Coordinates of C-alpha atoms in Angstrom, one line a residue:
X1 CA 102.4 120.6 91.4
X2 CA 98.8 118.6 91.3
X3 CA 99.3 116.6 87.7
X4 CA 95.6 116.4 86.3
X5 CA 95.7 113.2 83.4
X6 CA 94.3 112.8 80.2
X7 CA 91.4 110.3 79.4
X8 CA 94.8 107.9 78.3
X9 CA 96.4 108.2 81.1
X10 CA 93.4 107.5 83.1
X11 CA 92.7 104.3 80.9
X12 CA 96.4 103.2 81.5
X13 CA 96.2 103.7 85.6
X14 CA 92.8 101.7 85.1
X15 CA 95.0 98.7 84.2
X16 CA 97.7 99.4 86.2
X17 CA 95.1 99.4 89.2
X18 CA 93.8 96.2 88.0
X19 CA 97.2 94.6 88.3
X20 CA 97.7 95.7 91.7
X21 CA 94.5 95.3 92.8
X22 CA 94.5 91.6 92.0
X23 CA 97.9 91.2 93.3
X24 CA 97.1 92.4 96.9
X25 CA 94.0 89.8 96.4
X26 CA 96.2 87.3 95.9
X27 CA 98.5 88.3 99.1
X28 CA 95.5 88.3 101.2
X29 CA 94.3 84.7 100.4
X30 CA 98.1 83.8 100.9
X31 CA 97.9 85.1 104.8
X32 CA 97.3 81.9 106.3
X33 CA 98.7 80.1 109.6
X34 CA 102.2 78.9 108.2
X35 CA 103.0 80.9 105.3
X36 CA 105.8 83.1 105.4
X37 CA 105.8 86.8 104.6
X38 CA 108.8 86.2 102.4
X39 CA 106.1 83.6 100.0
X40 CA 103.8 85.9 100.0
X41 CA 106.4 88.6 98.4
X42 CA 107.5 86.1 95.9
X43 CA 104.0 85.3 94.5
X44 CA 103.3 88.9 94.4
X45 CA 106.5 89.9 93.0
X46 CA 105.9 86.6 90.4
X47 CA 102.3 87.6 89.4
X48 CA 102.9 91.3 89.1
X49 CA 105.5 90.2 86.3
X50 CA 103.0 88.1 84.4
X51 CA 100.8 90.5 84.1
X52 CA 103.8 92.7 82.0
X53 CA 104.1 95.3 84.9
X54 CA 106.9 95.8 87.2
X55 CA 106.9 96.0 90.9
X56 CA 106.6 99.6 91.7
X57 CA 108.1 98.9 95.6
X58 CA 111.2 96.7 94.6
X59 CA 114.0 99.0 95.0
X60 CA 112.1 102.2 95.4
X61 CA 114.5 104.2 98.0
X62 CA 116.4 101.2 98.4
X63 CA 113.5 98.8 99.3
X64 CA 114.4 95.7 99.4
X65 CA 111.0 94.1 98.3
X66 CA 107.5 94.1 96.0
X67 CA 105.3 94.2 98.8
X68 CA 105.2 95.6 102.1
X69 CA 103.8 92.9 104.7
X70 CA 103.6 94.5 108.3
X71 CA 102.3 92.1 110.9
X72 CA 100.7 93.3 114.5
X73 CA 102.1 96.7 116.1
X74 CA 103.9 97.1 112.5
X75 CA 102.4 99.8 111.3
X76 CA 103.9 99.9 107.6
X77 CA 107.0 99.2 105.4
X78 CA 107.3 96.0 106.7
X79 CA 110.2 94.2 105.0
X80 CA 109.3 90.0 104.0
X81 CA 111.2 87.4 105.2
X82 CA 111.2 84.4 107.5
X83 CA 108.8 85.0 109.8
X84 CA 106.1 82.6 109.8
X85 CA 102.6 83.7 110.3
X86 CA 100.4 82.2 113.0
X87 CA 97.2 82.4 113.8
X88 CA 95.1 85.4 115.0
X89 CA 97.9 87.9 113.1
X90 CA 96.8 91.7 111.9
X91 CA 98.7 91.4 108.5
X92 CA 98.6 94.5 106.4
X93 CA 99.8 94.0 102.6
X94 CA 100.8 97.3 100.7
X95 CA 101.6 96.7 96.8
X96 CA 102.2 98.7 93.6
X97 CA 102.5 97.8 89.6
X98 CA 103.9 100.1 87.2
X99 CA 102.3 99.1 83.8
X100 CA 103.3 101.3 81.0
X101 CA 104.8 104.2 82.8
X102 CA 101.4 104.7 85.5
X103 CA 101.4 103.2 89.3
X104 CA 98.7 101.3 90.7
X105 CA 99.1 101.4 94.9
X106 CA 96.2 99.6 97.2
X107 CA 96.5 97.7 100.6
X108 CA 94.4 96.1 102.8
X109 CA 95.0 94.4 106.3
X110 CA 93.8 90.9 107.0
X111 CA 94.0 88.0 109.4
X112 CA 95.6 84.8 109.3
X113 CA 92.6 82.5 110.6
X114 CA 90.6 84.0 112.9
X115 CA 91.3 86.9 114.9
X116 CA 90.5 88.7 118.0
X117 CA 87.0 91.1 118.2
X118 CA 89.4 93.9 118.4
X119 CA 91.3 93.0 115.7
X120 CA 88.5 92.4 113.5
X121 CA 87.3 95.4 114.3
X122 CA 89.9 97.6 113.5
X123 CA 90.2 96.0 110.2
X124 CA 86.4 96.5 109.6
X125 CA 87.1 100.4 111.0
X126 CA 89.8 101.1 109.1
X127 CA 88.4 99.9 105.7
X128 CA 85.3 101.7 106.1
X129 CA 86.8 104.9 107.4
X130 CA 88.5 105.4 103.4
X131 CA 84.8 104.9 102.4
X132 CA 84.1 107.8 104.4
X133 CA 86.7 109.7 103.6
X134 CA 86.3 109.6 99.7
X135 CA 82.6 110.7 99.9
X136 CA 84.5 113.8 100.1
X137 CA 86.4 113.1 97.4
X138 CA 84.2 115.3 94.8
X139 CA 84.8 118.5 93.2
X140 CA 84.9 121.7 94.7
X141 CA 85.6 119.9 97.9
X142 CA 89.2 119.8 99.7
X143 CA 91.5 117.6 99.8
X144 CA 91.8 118.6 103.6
X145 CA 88.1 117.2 103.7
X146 CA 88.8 113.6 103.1
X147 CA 91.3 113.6 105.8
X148 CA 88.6 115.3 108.2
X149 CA 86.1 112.7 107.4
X150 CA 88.6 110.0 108.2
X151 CA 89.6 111.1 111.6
X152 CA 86.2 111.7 112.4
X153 CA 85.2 108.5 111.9
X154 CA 87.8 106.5 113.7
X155 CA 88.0 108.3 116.3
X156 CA 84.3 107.6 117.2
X157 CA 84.9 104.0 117.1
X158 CA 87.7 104.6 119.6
X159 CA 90.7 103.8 117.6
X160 CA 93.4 106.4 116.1
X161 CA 94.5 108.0 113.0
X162 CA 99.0 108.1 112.4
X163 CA 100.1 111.7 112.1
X164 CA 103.3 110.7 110.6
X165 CA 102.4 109.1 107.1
X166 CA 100.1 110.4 104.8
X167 CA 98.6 109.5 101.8
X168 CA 99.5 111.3 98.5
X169 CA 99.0 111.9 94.5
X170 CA 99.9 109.0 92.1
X171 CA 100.5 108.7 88.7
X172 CA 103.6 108.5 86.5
X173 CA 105.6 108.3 90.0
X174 CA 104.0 106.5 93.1
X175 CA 104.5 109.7 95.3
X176 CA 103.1 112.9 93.1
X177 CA 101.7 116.1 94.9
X178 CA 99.4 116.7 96.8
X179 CA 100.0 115.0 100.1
X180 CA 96.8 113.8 101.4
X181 CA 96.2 113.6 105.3
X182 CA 94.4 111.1 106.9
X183 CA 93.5 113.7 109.7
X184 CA 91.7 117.3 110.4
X185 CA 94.5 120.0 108.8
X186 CA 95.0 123.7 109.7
X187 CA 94.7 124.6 106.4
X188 CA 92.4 122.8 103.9
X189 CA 94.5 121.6 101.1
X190 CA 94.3 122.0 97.8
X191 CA 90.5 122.1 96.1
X192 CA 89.7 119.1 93.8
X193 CA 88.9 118.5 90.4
X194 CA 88.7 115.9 87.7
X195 CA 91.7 114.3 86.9
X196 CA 93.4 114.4 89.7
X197 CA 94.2 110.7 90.7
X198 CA 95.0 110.6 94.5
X199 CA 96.2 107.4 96.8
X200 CA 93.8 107.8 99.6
X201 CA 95.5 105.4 102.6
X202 CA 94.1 105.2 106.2
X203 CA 96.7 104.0 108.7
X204 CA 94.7 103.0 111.7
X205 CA 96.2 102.0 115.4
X206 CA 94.1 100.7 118.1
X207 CA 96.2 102.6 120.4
X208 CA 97.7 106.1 120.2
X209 CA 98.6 107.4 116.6
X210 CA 102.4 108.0 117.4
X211 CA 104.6 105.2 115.8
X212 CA 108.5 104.5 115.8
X213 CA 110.9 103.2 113.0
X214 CA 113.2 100.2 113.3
X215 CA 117.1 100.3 112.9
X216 CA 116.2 98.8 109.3
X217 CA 115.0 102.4 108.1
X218 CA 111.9 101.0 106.7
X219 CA 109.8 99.3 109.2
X220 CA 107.3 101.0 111.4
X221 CA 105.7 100.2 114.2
X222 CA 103.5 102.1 116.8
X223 CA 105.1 103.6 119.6
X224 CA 102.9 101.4 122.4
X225 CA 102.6 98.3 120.7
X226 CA 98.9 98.1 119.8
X227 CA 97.6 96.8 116.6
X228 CA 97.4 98.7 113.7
X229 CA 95.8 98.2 110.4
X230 CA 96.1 99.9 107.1
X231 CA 93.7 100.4 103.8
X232 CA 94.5 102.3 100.3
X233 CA 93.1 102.5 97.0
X234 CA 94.1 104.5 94.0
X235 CA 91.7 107.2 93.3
X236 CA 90.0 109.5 90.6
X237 CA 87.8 112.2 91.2
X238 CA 85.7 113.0 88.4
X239 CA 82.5 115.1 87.8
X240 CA 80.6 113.0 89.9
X241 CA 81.1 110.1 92.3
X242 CA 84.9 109.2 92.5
X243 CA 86.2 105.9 90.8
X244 CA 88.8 103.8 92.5
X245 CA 90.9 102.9 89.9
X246 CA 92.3 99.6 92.0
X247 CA 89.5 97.1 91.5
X248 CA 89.4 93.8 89.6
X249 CA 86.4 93.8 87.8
X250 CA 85.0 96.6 88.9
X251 CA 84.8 95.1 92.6
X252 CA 86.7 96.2 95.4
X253 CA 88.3 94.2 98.0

């Protein structure tokens, strides 16, 4: 069932996508040359806990972490820990904070130094294809209509769209109803309306779409070993333009 939330819940995701909004900032000026992905989920986990919010990842299904950090062909859900970045790597940082009872969830993919034209690319691609994708986030639109938009656009700048993860509703819980393709449906979703507050996620591969999943359970990778790339925000649609609710001062990363 779509939950649509009150002007105080709405206030209370605004923080919480503050939080979690300036704690995947913080990841991405960590992913240098050098650093470890297991530093990078300790300052996380450390900053998200100043702020008087919990991490919403750490021990969600048995997760073992507060961030996800998938590097290269990883396409998601990758777990921190000794591996050492170097330079040129496609690191994708997925985080969440719970601040009084709501979830803020955003991620963004960078590079550690500087990267390849494809790489940079895809990055560029995938963040702008959630642009796209939320112009259609308005009412009486679908939420099969974001997804559309989405596809379209990556697939005209020659990269592809997972089929396997998808983004979803959040609010009290990270995962609420609906689901929220990043891809052209049968059927066009539910319709949307205000106060409905939506994680709107783009998983990008430079390759084909179809991924695999490690022996760990949690990491995924795609299925050829291209790059991929990844790029979320916490939504709301309201009467007009939709606000993304995971900014820092009203800016965006």
């Amino acid at each position: 069932m779509v939950k649509l939330k009150t002007l105080m819940e709405i206030e209370t995701m605004r923080q919480a996508g503050e939080i979690a909004a300036a704690a995947r900032a913080l990841a991405g000026e960590m992913v240098t040359p050098g650093v470890t992905t297991r530093e990078i989920d300790r300052a996380v986990h450390a900053f998200i806990l100043s702020r008087h919010a919990t991490p919403t990842f750490l021990h969600y299904c048995g997760y073992p972490a507060s961030v996800c950090v998938s590097v290269n062909d990883e396409v998601i859900h990758g777990i921190p820990g000794k591996r050492r970045l170097v330079e040129g790597d496609v690191v994708s940082i997925d985080v969440g904070a719970t601040y009084h009872g709501f979830v803020g969830d955003c991620a963004a993919t960078f590079i550690a130094g500087a990267g390849t034209e494809e790489a940079q690319r895809l990055v560029q691609v995938t963040r702008q294809s959630f642009f796209e994708g939320i112009a259609c986030a308005v009412p009486g639109r679908r939420v099969g209509d974001i997804g559309a938009a989405i596809q379209q656009y990556v697939e005209a700048n020659g990269f592809s769209v997972v089929r396997d993860y998808v983004g979803h509703g959040v609010g009290a819980v990270m995962h609420e109803d609906p689901e929220v393709p990043n891809y052209a449906t049968e059927r066009p979703g539910p319709r949307l309306y205000p106060g409905m507050t939506l994680a709107i996620e783009p998983m990008v591969n430079a390759g084909g779409w179809q991924i695999r999943v490690l022996k760990d359970g949690w990491t995924v990778k795609t299925a050829d070993g291209s790059l991929s790339a990844h790029y979320e925000n916490s939504v709301l649609i309201t009467d007009g333009k939709p606000e993304i609710l995971t900014a820092v001062g009203g800016k965006v990363l």
